Coordinates of C-alpha atoms and ligand atoms in Angstrom, one line a residue:
Chain O
M651 CA -49.2 0.0 131.8
A652 CA -47.2 3.0 132.3
Q653 CA -43.6 1.6 131.4
A654 CA -42.4 2.2 127.5
V655 CA -43.3 -1.2 125.3
S656 CA -39.9 -1.8 122.9
W657 CA -40.9 -2.4 119.5
W658 CA -40.1 -6.3 119.1
R659 CA -42.9 -6.9 120.9
Y660 CA -45.3 -5.5 118.5
A661 CA -43.6 -7.0 116.1
L662 CA -44.0 -10.0 117.4
V663 CA -47.7 -9.9 117.7
G664 CA -47.8 -9.0 114.0
V665 CA -45.4 -12.0 112.9
L666 CA -47.4 -14.4 114.8
V667 CA -51.4 -13.1 113.7
G668 CA -49.5 -12.6 110.3
A669 CA -48.8 -16.4 110.5
L670 CA -51.6 -17.5 111.5
A671 CA -53.5 -15.8 108.3
L672 CA -50.9 -16.9 105.7
A673 CA -51.5 -20.2 106.8
F674 CA -55.1 -19.6 106.3
Y675 CA -54.8 -18.2 103.6
V676 CA -52.7 -21.2 101.8
A677 CA -55.2 -23.4 103.1
A678 CA -57.8 -21.3 101.3
T679 CA -56.3 -21.5 97.9
G680 CA -53.7 -23.5 97.9
F681 CA -51.4 -20.7 96.6
P682 CA -48.4 -21.3 95.9
S683 CA -48.8 -24.3 94.2
S684 CA -50.1 -24.7 90.6
K685 CA -52.4 -27.9 91.3
V686 CA -55.9 -28.1 89.7
D687 CA -58.2 -28.4 92.8
A688 CA -61.9 -29.2 92.9
Q689 CA -63.3 -25.6 92.1
D690 CA -60.9 -25.5 88.6
F691 CA -62.1 -28.3 87.5
V692 CA -65.7 -27.5 88.0
D693 CA -65.2 -24.3 86.1
L694 CA -63.2 -25.7 83.1
Q695 CA -66.1 -28.6 83.0
Q696 CA -68.9 -25.8 83.0
G697 CA -67.7 -23.5 80.8
A698 CA -67.7 -19.9 80.2
T699 CA -70.7 -19.3 80.3
P700 CA -73.1 -21.6 83.4
H701 CA -76.0 -23.2 83.3
E702 CA -77.5 -21.9 86.2
G703 CA -79.2 -23.9 88.6
F704 CA -77.6 -27.5 86.7
R705 CA -75.3 -29.6 87.2
R706 CA -72.1 -28.7 86.1
A707 CA -71.2 -32.0 83.9
H708 CA -73.4 -34.6 82.5
A709 CA -76.1 -31.4 82.7
K710 CA -78.9 -32.8 80.4
G711 CA -81.2 -36.1 81.8
F712 CA -83.7 -36.7 84.0
C713 CA -85.4 -38.7 86.9
V714 CA -85.9 -42.4 87.3
A715 CA -87.5 -44.2 89.9
G716 CA -87.9 -47.9 90.9
D717 CA -86.0 -51.4 92.7
F718 CA -83.0 -53.0 92.8
V719 CA -83.8 -56.3 93.3
S720 CA -81.3 -58.4 95.2
S721 CA -80.8 -61.7 94.0
G722 CA -78.3 -62.1 97.4
A723 CA -75.6 -63.6 95.2
L724 CA -73.5 -61.3 96.9
A725 CA -73.9 -62.4 100.1
D726 CA -70.9 -64.2 101.1
Y727 CA -69.1 -61.4 99.8
S728 CA -70.3 -58.0 101.2
T729 CA -72.1 -57.3 104.4
A730 CA -73.9 -54.7 102.8
T731 CA -78.4 -55.4 103.6
L732 CA -78.5 -54.4 100.0
F733 CA -77.1 -57.6 98.8
A734 CA -79.1 -59.6 100.7
A735 CA -82.1 -61.4 98.5
G736 CA -84.5 -59.3 98.4
S737 CA -86.4 -55.8 97.4
T738 CA -84.7 -52.1 97.8
P739 CA -86.4 -48.8 96.2
L740 CA -83.9 -47.1 93.9
Q741 CA -83.7 -43.4 93.0
G742 CA -81.7 -42.8 89.4
R743 CA -81.0 -40.3 87.1
I744 CA -80.1 -40.4 83.2
S745 CA -77.8 -38.5 81.1
I746 CA -75.4 -37.3 78.4
A747 CA -72.0 -36.1 79.2
G748 CA -71.1 -32.6 78.7
N749 CA -72.5 -29.3 80.3
N750 CA -75.7 -27.9 78.2
P751 CA -78.8 -28.7 79.2
M752 CA -80.4 -28.9 76.2
A753 CA -78.2 -30.2 74.2
P754 CA -79.1 -32.7 71.5
D755 CA -79.3 -36.4 73.3
L756 CA -77.7 -38.0 70.1
K757 CA -74.6 -35.9 69.7
A758 CA -73.4 -36.7 72.9
P759 CA -70.2 -39.2 72.8
V760 CA -71.0 -41.0 76.5
R761 CA -74.3 -42.2 77.9
S762 CA -74.7 -42.4 81.4
L763 CA -76.9 -43.6 84.6
A764 CA -76.2 -42.7 88.2
L765 CA -78.2 -44.5 91.3
S766 CA -78.6 -43.9 94.6
I767 CA -80.0 -47.0 96.3
E768 CA -80.6 -46.7 100.4
T769 CA -82.3 -49.3 102.3
A770 CA -84.8 -48.7 105.2
A771 CA -82.4 -48.6 108.0
G772 CA -80.2 -45.2 106.2
D773 CA -77.8 -46.9 104.7
V774 CA -76.8 -45.7 101.0
W775 CA -75.0 -46.7 97.9
R776 CA -74.7 -44.0 95.2
T777 CA -72.7 -45.1 91.9
A778 CA -72.7 -42.8 89.0
M779 CA -72.2 -44.8 85.2
N780 CA -70.8 -44.0 82.0
T781 CA -70.9 -46.2 78.8
P782 CA -66.9 -47.0 78.6
P783 CA -65.3 -49.2 81.0
V784 CA -62.1 -47.6 81.3
M785 CA -61.0 -43.9 81.4
A786 CA -58.3 -42.9 79.0
V787 CA -55.9 -41.4 81.8
R788 CA -55.7 -43.1 85.3
H789 CA -54.4 -39.1 87.0
P790 CA -56.6 -36.6 88.2
Q791 CA -54.5 -33.4 86.4
D792 CA -54.2 -35.7 83.1
F793 CA -57.9 -35.7 82.8
Y794 CA -58.0 -32.4 83.3
Q795 CA -55.6 -32.6 80.8
Q796 CA -57.7 -34.4 78.5
L797 CA -60.6 -32.3 78.7
V798 CA -58.6 -29.1 77.6
A799 CA -57.2 -31.1 75.0
L800 CA -61.0 -31.9 73.9
G801 CA -62.1 -28.3 73.8
N802 CA -59.2 -27.1 71.9
G803 CA -59.0 -29.3 69.0
T804 CA -55.9 -31.2 70.5
I805 CA -57.1 -34.4 71.6
Q806 CA -54.8 -36.9 69.6
Q807 CA -52.0 -35.4 70.3
F808 CA -53.1 -35.8 74.0
F809 CA -54.1 -39.7 73.4
A810 CA -50.4 -39.8 71.8
E811 CA -48.7 -39.0 74.5
H812 CA -50.5 -40.5 77.1
P813 CA -49.9 -44.5 75.8
E814 CA -52.1 -45.5 79.1
S815 CA -54.9 -44.7 76.6
A816 CA -54.9 -47.1 74.2
T817 CA -57.6 -49.5 75.8
F818 CA -60.0 -46.7 75.8
R819 CA -59.1 -45.5 72.2
E820 CA -59.6 -48.9 71.2
W821 CA -62.9 -49.1 73.0
A822 CA -63.8 -46.1 71.7
A823 CA -63.3 -47.0 67.8
G824 CA -65.1 -49.6 67.8
Y825 CA -68.0 -48.2 69.8
R826 CA -71.6 -48.0 68.4
A827 CA -73.8 -45.5 70.5
S828 CA -77.3 -47.7 70.3
G829 CA -81.0 -46.2 69.5
S830 CA -82.1 -46.1 73.2
F831 CA -80.8 -45.6 76.6
A832 CA -82.4 -48.7 77.9
T833 CA -79.8 -50.4 75.6
E834 CA -76.5 -49.5 76.7
V835 CA -74.4 -51.1 79.0
Y836 CA -72.7 -48.6 81.7
H837 CA -69.6 -49.6 83.5
S838 CA -68.9 -48.4 86.7
I839 CA -65.0 -47.8 85.3
N840 CA -63.3 -47.4 88.6
A841 CA -63.2 -50.5 91.4
F842 CA -64.0 -50.8 94.6
Y843 CA -64.2 -53.5 97.4
L844 CA -67.0 -55.7 98.7
V845 CA -65.9 -56.3 102.2
A846 CA -66.8 -59.6 103.4
A847 CA -68.1 -60.2 107.5
N848 CA -65.0 -61.4 109.0
G849 CA -63.3 -58.3 107.2
E850 CA -62.0 -59.9 103.5
R851 CA -62.2 -57.5 100.9
Q852 CA -63.0 -58.7 97.4
A853 CA -61.7 -56.0 94.2
V854 CA -64.7 -55.3 91.7
R855 CA -66.1 -53.6 88.6
W856 CA -69.7 -53.5 88.1
R857 CA -72.0 -52.8 84.7
A858 CA -75.4 -51.7 84.4
V859 CA -76.5 -54.7 81.2
P860 CA -79.6 -54.1 79.6
R861 CA -81.8 -57.1 78.8
A862 CA -84.1 -55.2 76.7
E863 CA -83.0 -56.3 73.0
L864 CA -80.3 -54.1 70.9
V865 CA -81.9 -51.4 69.1
D866 CA -79.4 -49.6 66.8
T867 CA -81.6 -46.4 65.6
V868 CA -83.7 -44.8 67.2
P869 CA -87.4 -45.0 66.1
A870 CA -87.8 -42.8 63.4
E871 CA -90.8 -41.0 65.3
F872 CA -87.9 -39.5 67.8
A873 CA -85.3 -38.9 65.6
D874 CA -84.8 -35.1 65.0
S875 CA -86.1 -34.0 67.8
D876 CA -83.1 -32.4 70.5
D877 CA -84.8 -35.1 73.5
A878 CA -85.3 -38.5 71.0
L879 CA -83.4 -40.5 74.0
Q880 CA -85.6 -39.1 76.2
Q881 CA -88.8 -39.3 74.3
E882 CA -87.3 -42.9 73.3
F883 CA -87.0 -44.2 76.7
T884 CA -90.3 -42.2 78.2
A885 CA -92.1 -44.3 75.4
R886 CA -90.6 -47.9 76.5
L887 CA -91.6 -47.5 79.5
R888 CA -95.2 -47.0 79.3
E889 CA -95.1 -50.4 77.7
Q890 CA -93.0 -51.7 80.5
P891 CA -90.3 -51.6 83.2
V892 CA -87.0 -50.8 81.7
V893 CA -84.5 -53.1 83.4
F894 CA -80.8 -54.2 83.9
D895 CA -78.5 -56.8 85.2
L896 CA -76.3 -55.9 88.0
V897 CA -73.2 -57.7 86.5
F898 CA -70.0 -57.4 89.0
T899 CA -66.7 -58.3 88.1
L900 CA -63.8 -60.5 90.5
A901 CA -60.3 -58.8 90.3
E902 CA -57.7 -61.9 90.7
A903 CA -54.5 -60.7 92.8
S904 CA -52.3 -60.1 89.3
D905 CA -55.5 -57.3 88.4
D906 CA -53.8 -53.7 89.8
E907 CA -57.4 -52.5 91.0
T908 CA -56.6 -48.3 91.5
D909 CA -55.6 -48.5 87.8
P910 CA -59.0 -46.8 85.7
T911 CA -57.5 -47.2 82.4
V912 CA -56.9 -50.6 82.2
L913 CA -59.4 -53.4 81.8
W914 CA -60.0 -57.0 83.4
P915 CA -59.4 -59.9 81.5
A916 CA -62.2 -62.1 80.2
A917 CA -61.3 -64.8 81.7
R918 CA -62.5 -62.9 85.3
T919 CA -65.8 -64.8 87.5
E920 CA -68.6 -62.1 87.3
I921 CA -71.4 -62.7 89.1
V922 CA -74.8 -61.3 89.2
A923 CA -76.0 -59.1 91.5
G924 CA -79.5 -58.5 90.7
Q925 CA -81.3 -56.3 88.4
I926 CA -82.4 -52.7 87.9
V927 CA -85.7 -52.1 87.7
L928 CA -86.3 -48.6 86.3
R929 CA -90.1 -47.9 86.3
S930 CA -91.0 -44.3 85.6
A931 CA -89.4 -40.9 84.8
T932 CA -89.5 -37.7 85.5
A933 CA -88.5 -34.2 84.2
Q934 CA -85.1 -34.0 86.1
L935 CA -86.2 -30.3 87.6
E936 CA -89.1 -32.0 88.9
G937 CA -87.7 -35.4 89.8
D938 CA -86.6 -36.6 93.7
C939 CA -82.8 -37.0 91.9
N940 CA -82.3 -33.4 91.4
A941 CA -82.0 -33.1 95.2
I942 CA -79.1 -35.6 94.6
N943 CA -75.5 -35.7 94.6
F944 CA -74.4 -39.0 92.5
D945 CA -71.0 -38.8 94.2
P946 CA -69.6 -42.7 93.8
L947 CA -68.1 -42.2 96.9
V948 CA -71.0 -42.5 99.8
L949 CA -70.9 -46.1 100.0
P950 CA -73.6 -49.2 102.0
D951 CA -71.2 -50.5 105.0
G952 CA -69.9 -53.8 103.0
M953 CA -68.2 -51.4 100.4
A954 CA -64.7 -49.4 100.3
P955 CA -63.6 -47.4 97.6
T956 CA -60.1 -48.8 96.1
A957 CA -57.2 -46.3 96.2
D958 CA -57.9 -45.7 92.5
K959 CA -56.8 -42.1 92.1
I960 CA -59.8 -40.6 89.6
L961 CA -61.9 -42.4 91.9
R962 CA -60.7 -40.5 94.7
A963 CA -60.9 -37.5 93.4
R964 CA -64.7 -37.4 92.3
S965 CA -66.4 -37.2 96.0
A966 CA -64.2 -33.5 96.1
A967 CA -65.7 -32.3 92.4
Y968 CA -69.3 -33.3 92.5
A969 CA -69.3 -31.6 96.1
E970 CA -68.0 -28.3 94.0
S971 CA -70.6 -28.9 91.2
Y972 CA -73.5 -29.8 94.1
R973 CA -72.7 -26.0 96.0
R974 CA -72.7 -24.9 92.8
R975 CA -76.0 -25.4 91.6
A976 CA -77.8 -25.5 95.1
R977 CA -77.0 -22.4 95.2
E978 CA -77.8 -21.0 92.7
Q979 CA -81.5 -22.4 92.9
Chain G
M1460 CA -68.2 -7.4 139.4
S1461 CA -66.0 -10.6 139.4
K1462 CA -63.2 -12.1 142.2
V1463 CA -62.2 -14.8 140.7
P1464 CA -58.7 -14.3 140.0
Q1465 CA -58.6 -16.5 136.3
F1466 CA -60.9 -19.1 134.8
S1467 CA -62.0 -22.7 135.9
R1468 CA -59.9 -25.5 135.1
A1469 CA -62.9 -26.5 133.5
A1470 CA -63.2 -23.7 131.5
R1471 CA -59.5 -23.5 130.8
W1472 CA -59.5 -27.0 129.6
L1473 CA -62.3 -26.9 127.0
H1474 CA -60.5 -24.1 125.9
W1475 CA -57.2 -24.7 124.5
S1476 CA -58.4 -28.5 123.3
M1477 CA -61.2 -26.8 121.4
A1478 CA -59.2 -24.8 120.2
L1479 CA -57.1 -26.9 118.6
L1480 CA -59.7 -29.3 117.7
L1481 CA -61.9 -25.8 115.6
L1482 CA -58.6 -25.5 114.4
S1483 CA -58.1 -28.7 112.7
L1484 CA -61.4 -28.5 111.3
L1485 CA -61.1 -24.9 109.4
F1486 CA -58.0 -25.8 108.1
A1487 CA -60.0 -29.4 106.9
G1488 CA -62.5 -28.1 105.7
L1489 CA -60.4 -25.2 103.1
T1490 CA -58.5 -27.9 102.3
M1491 CA -60.7 -31.1 101.2
V1492 CA -63.3 -28.7 99.2
R1493 CA -60.8 -28.5 96.8
A1494 CA -58.5 -31.5 96.8
L1495 CA -58.3 -34.0 94.6
E1496 CA -56.2 -35.8 96.4
P1497 CA -56.2 -39.7 97.6
W1498 CA -57.0 -38.5 101.1
Q1499 CA -59.7 -36.3 100.9
L1500 CA -62.7 -38.9 101.5
T1501 CA -60.1 -39.7 104.7
L1502 CA -60.4 -36.1 105.5
L1503 CA -63.6 -35.8 105.0
Q1504 CA -65.2 -38.1 106.9
L1505 CA -62.8 -37.4 109.6
H1506 CA -63.4 -34.1 110.1
K1507 CA -67.8 -34.5 109.9
S1508 CA -67.1 -37.1 113.2
F1509 CA -65.1 -34.7 114.6
G1510 CA -66.7 -31.4 113.9
L1511 CA -69.8 -34.1 116.3
V1512 CA -67.1 -34.1 118.6
A1513 CA -66.8 -29.7 118.8
L1514 CA -70.7 -29.5 118.6
V1515 CA -70.7 -32.0 122.1
L1516 CA -68.0 -29.8 123.3
V1517 CA -69.1 -26.8 122.2
L1518 CA -72.3 -27.6 124.2
I1519 CA -71.1 -28.2 127.3
R1520 CA -69.1 -25.1 127.3
L1521 CA -71.5 -23.2 127.1
W1522 CA -73.0 -24.8 129.9
V1523 CA -69.7 -24.4 132.3
R1524 CA -69.8 -20.8 130.9
M1525 CA -73.1 -20.2 132.5
R1526 CA -72.7 -21.6 135.5
T1527 CA -68.8 -20.2 136.4
Q1528 CA -68.4 -16.5 136.9
A1529 CA -65.6 -15.5 134.4
P1530 CA -62.9 -12.9 135.5
A1531 CA -63.4 -9.3 135.6
L1532 CA -61.3 -7.0 132.9
P1533 CA -59.0 -5.1 133.8
A1534 CA -60.2 -1.8 135.7
D1535 CA -58.0 0.7 133.0
L1536 CA -59.1 -0.9 130.2
A1537 CA -61.2 1.2 127.5
A1538 CA -64.9 0.9 127.4
W1539 CA -64.4 0.8 123.7
Q1540 CA -62.1 -2.6 124.2
R1541 CA -64.6 -3.6 126.8
V1542 CA -67.4 -4.0 124.6
S1543 CA -65.4 -5.3 121.7
A1544 CA -64.1 -7.8 123.3
R1545 CA -67.8 -8.9 124.9
L1546 CA -68.9 -9.0 120.9
S1547 CA -66.2 -10.4 120.1
H1548 CA -66.3 -13.6 122.3
I1549 CA -70.6 -13.7 121.7
G1550 CA -69.7 -13.9 117.7
L1551 CA -67.2 -16.6 118.9
Y1552 CA -70.0 -18.9 120.5
A1553 CA -72.2 -18.3 117.6
C1554 CA -69.4 -19.3 115.3
M1555 CA -68.6 -22.1 117.6
L1556 CA -72.7 -23.7 116.7
A1557 CA -73.4 -22.5 113.8
M1558 CA -70.3 -24.4 112.2
P1559 CA -71.3 -28.1 113.3
V1560 CA -75.4 -27.7 113.3
S1561 CA -75.0 -26.1 110.2
G1562 CA -72.7 -29.3 108.3
Y1563 CA -75.4 -31.6 110.3
L1564 CA -78.2 -30.0 109.1
M1565 CA -76.6 -30.0 105.3
Q1566 CA -75.6 -33.5 105.7
N1567 CA -79.5 -34.4 105.9
A1568 CA -80.3 -31.8 103.1
A1569 CA -77.8 -33.6 100.7
G1570 CA -79.6 -37.4 101.9
R1571 CA -75.9 -38.3 102.7
P1572 CA -76.0 -40.4 106.0
L1573 CA -73.8 -39.4 109.4
E1574 CA -71.4 -41.8 110.6
V1575 CA -69.6 -40.9 112.8
F1576 CA -66.3 -42.5 113.4
G1577 CA -67.5 -45.8 111.3
V1578 CA -69.7 -47.0 114.3
L1579 CA -73.1 -44.3 115.0
T1580 CA -75.5 -43.4 112.1
L1581 CA -77.1 -40.7 113.2
P1582 CA -80.5 -39.5 112.4
A1583 CA -81.6 -37.0 109.4
L1584 CA -83.6 -33.9 111.2
L1585 CA -84.5 -32.4 107.4
E1586 CA -86.2 -34.1 104.3
V1587 CA -83.7 -33.9 101.7
D1588 CA -84.3 -30.5 99.8
L1589 CA -81.9 -29.2 97.1
A1590 CA -82.6 -25.4 98.4
V1591 CA -82.5 -25.9 102.2
Y1592 CA -79.1 -27.5 101.3
G1593 CA -77.3 -25.0 99.4
M1594 CA -78.4 -22.4 101.9
L1595 CA -76.7 -24.9 104.7
R1596 CA -74.1 -25.2 101.9
E1597 CA -73.4 -21.5 102.3
V1598 CA -73.6 -20.9 105.7
H1599 CA -71.1 -23.8 106.0
G1600 CA -68.8 -21.8 104.1
W1601 CA -69.8 -17.7 104.8
V1602 CA -69.6 -18.5 109.1
A1603 CA -66.3 -21.0 108.6
L1604 CA -64.7 -17.3 106.6
A1605 CA -66.9 -14.5 109.3
F1606 CA -65.1 -17.1 112.1
I1607 CA -61.4 -17.2 110.7
V1608 CA -61.9 -13.4 111.1
L1609 CA -62.7 -13.5 114.3
I1610 CA -60.0 -15.7 115.5
L1611 CA -57.3 -13.6 114.3
V1612 CA -58.7 -10.7 115.6
H1613 CA -59.0 -12.7 118.8
V1614 CA -56.0 -14.2 119.1
A1615 CA -54.4 -10.7 118.3
A1616 CA -56.5 -9.2 121.4
A1617 CA -55.1 -11.4 123.8
L1618 CA -51.4 -11.2 122.6
Q1619 CA -52.1 -7.4 122.9
H1620 CA -52.8 -8.5 126.8
G1621 CA -49.7 -10.7 126.9
L1622 CA -46.9 -9.3 125.5
I1623 CA -47.5 -5.5 125.2
R1624 CA -50.4 -4.5 127.8
R1625 CA -49.2 -7.3 130.3
D1626 CA -52.4 -7.1 132.4
G1627 CA -52.3 -10.4 133.6
V1628 CA -55.1 -11.2 130.7
L1629 CA -53.8 -13.6 129.2
Q1630 CA -53.0 -15.4 132.2
T1631 CA -56.2 -16.0 133.3
M1632 CA -56.8 -18.6 130.6
T1633 CA -53.3 -19.7 130.6
G1634 CA -53.4 -20.4 134.4
R1635 CA -50.6 -19.0 135.9
R1636 CA -52.1 -15.9 137.3
R1637 CA -51.3 -15.5 141.4
P1638 CA -53.7 -13.8 143.1
Ligands
HEM976 C1 -61.7 -37.0 88.2 C2 -62.9 -37.7 87.2 C3 -63.7 -37.4 87.3 C4 -64.4 -35.9 87.5 C5 -63.6 -34.6 88.2 C6 -65.8 -35.9 87.4 C7 -66.4 -34.9 87.5 C8 -68.4 -34.5 87.5 C9 -69.0 -34.1 87.9 C10 -68.3 -32.5 88.5 C11 -70.2 -34.2 87.5 C12 -71.1 -33.1 88.1 C13 -72.1 -33.7 89.9 C14 -73.2 -33.0 90.3 O1 -73.3 -32.1 89.8 O2 -73.9 -33.6 90.6 C15 -69.8 -35.1 87.7 C16 -71.1 -36.0 87.1 C17 -70.8 -37.2 86.4 N1 -70.0 -38.4 86.2 FE1 -68.3 -38.1 86.7 N2 -65.7 -37.2 87.3 C18 -65.0 -37.7 87.0 C19 -65.1 -39.0 86.8 C20 -66.2 -40.4 86.3 C21 -66.2 -41.5 86.1 C22 -64.8 -42.1 86.4 C23 -67.2 -41.5 85.9 C24 -68.3 -42.8 84.9 C25 -68.0 -43.8 85.8 C26 -68.6 -40.7 85.6 C27 -69.7 -40.3 85.9 C28 -70.5 -39.6 86.2 C29 -72.0 -39.2 85.7 C30 -73.0 -40.6 85.3 C31 -72.3 -37.8 86.2 C32 -73.9 -37.9 86.2 C33 -74.5 -38.3 87.4 C34 -75.6 -37.8 87.7 O3 -76.7 -38.0 86.6 O4 -76.0 -36.6 88.7 N3 -67.8 -39.5 86.5 N4 -68.5 -35.9 87.4
HEM977 C1 -67.3 -26.5 114.6 C2 -67.5 -27.9 113.4 C3 -67.0 -27.4 112.0 C4 -66.0 -26.2 111.8 C5 -65.1 -25.2 112.1 C6 -66.0 -26.6 110.5 C7 -65.2 -26.1 109.2 C8 -65.6 -26.2 107.6 C9 -65.2 -25.8 107.2 C10 -63.6 -24.5 107.2 C11 -65.2 -25.7 105.3 C12 -65.0 -25.3 103.8 C13 -66.1 -24.5 104.0 C14 -65.6 -23.9 102.2 O1 -64.5 -24.1 102.7 O2 -66.5 -22.9 101.6 C15 -66.0 -27.2 105.6 C16 -66.7 -28.0 104.6 C17 -67.8 -29.1 105.1 N1 -67.7 -29.6 106.7 FE1 -67.6 -28.5 107.7 N2 -67.0 -27.7 109.8 C18 -67.2 -28.2 110.9 C19 -68.3 -29.4 111.5 C20 -69.0 -29.5 110.4 C21 -69.9 -30.9 110.9 C22 -70.6 -31.4 111.9 C23 -70.2 -31.7 109.4 C24 -71.1 -32.7 109.1 C25 -71.5 -33.5 110.2 C26 -69.0 -31.1 108.4 C27 -69.4 -31.7 107.0 C28 -68.5 -30.9 106.1 C29 -68.8 -31.1 105.1 C30 -69.3 -32.1 104.5 C31 -67.9 -30.1 104.3 C32 -66.9 -30.0 102.7 C33 -69.1 -29.0 102.2 C34 -68.1 -29.5 100.6 O3 -68.0 -30.6 100.1 O4 -69.5 -28.8 100.3 N3 -68.4 -29.8 109.3 N4 -66.0 -27.0 107.2

């Protein structure tokens, strides 16, 4: 290598390597876009002082276990084996919204039921359901702004600027929290497809409807505890299993399955897929549910996600929360 | 001392196809862990399936590398450059193996089924375990960073050979070397 090397050859090497490095930087950070990403979302949800080792949303909860007892009524609509008549074991988690694992049960605006149902063949269905039947907004960027507005006291202004929140507000105005986790209705909110053997897709939503008789208020013996609802539920389980009907609503052509802010008309066909039977409860850090990320995009063959933008945003955010708490073990 | 003028046809083919595949996997991985977009799920599924293709290819590549001779570096290359070349190549192979293996196992530890291109379901080799998941997830993230740094060094070195030294080393992998 005796000959002199002209400057542009060095420059070319620098430019090529620099361009590749820059491309990696942009992929890793999103720069220069200022769009909210999964990390921003979880940063906001966990708050300024994260509760290490806990979920960054719905941090307070407990594990439940039992079975999904399928009636077989959905077998014509979906090839998923767990919808054939029969029983499949499930792991679940009952929780309240919020990032504080010590929050008082009775102050929470939203209650939740999450399920992970796994067949012997290894097919898995995960779902995380909430008490509201709809979202207030239809875009993850707006949902982020909604959480910001909730935090800084401008939520009324936010709702005024988002007319799509009308159905949600109407529900919130009429909702009265019951005295038990066992007597709430939990909604999928987002819609999914059932996929039949011939490939036909049917858009659906589902909800878990309690079999137990409604109790308006928590029994006095538990009412003073921060864990009132957990204690009530555990006491209830000592008497008998807690059962929900899993009710599917079938969309029609005029329903927009990608919009989580609207309810479908009450006249839509409903099918009871079977019962969720909860037989035991365990503290969350000791239970099997602690290792589970209830990512609603984990679906068995025979089910598929819709293009609902809120639904599609959930996987990355749940994974980021899961990564953080797993790292803190 | 190696007598072959360039890498074998199989080695060259594996090198360039895997370069394309691994760069795509890295970019897909970095993008999908941030994205709140409707295509995130599709990208994630492609990432896992092609990540497993990469695992098969790297095993074939290691086998080819052991069985065939690699061309020698130029005799006038400084000793520190020889050592760096050797170490960086070992590092690249280590990353190529660690990435898909940690990816596979972390899906097991998370209790998530592993479907390849929606047709083949792979067995779980690990029990569901949060702490094990946490460890594997960090390995997948940090090894990816080390991999990116090594790739940048590797590309810079290859271009230095091809554009500045012009000593024929780049051509041993492009296959244009005339003996
Ligand atoms: C863009 C929208 C949403 C984002 C970014 C989001 C984010 C999160 C995150 C980060 C977690 C913690 C996950 C974990 O660490 O395991 C979580 C949990 C949960 N989310 Fe969402 N969520 C969204 C929408 C929804 C909707 C529409 C529902 C109800 C249908 C819902 C119901 C739940 C429930 C029930 C849990 C607790 C699951 C459990 O017990 O582990 N989320 N969410
Ligand atoms: C050579 C092969 C592979 C490369 C180069 C690669 C690269 C990457 C990168 C760069 C990330 C982002 C990491 C971060 O930002 O922290 C990622 C994430 C991920 N990779 Fe891979 N990967 C490979 C193979 C696999 C395989 C085989 C699987 C599973 C079958 C897999 C599953 C995943 C998952 C699930 C994530 C996201 C984790 C999360 O959401 O927290 N990868 N990968």
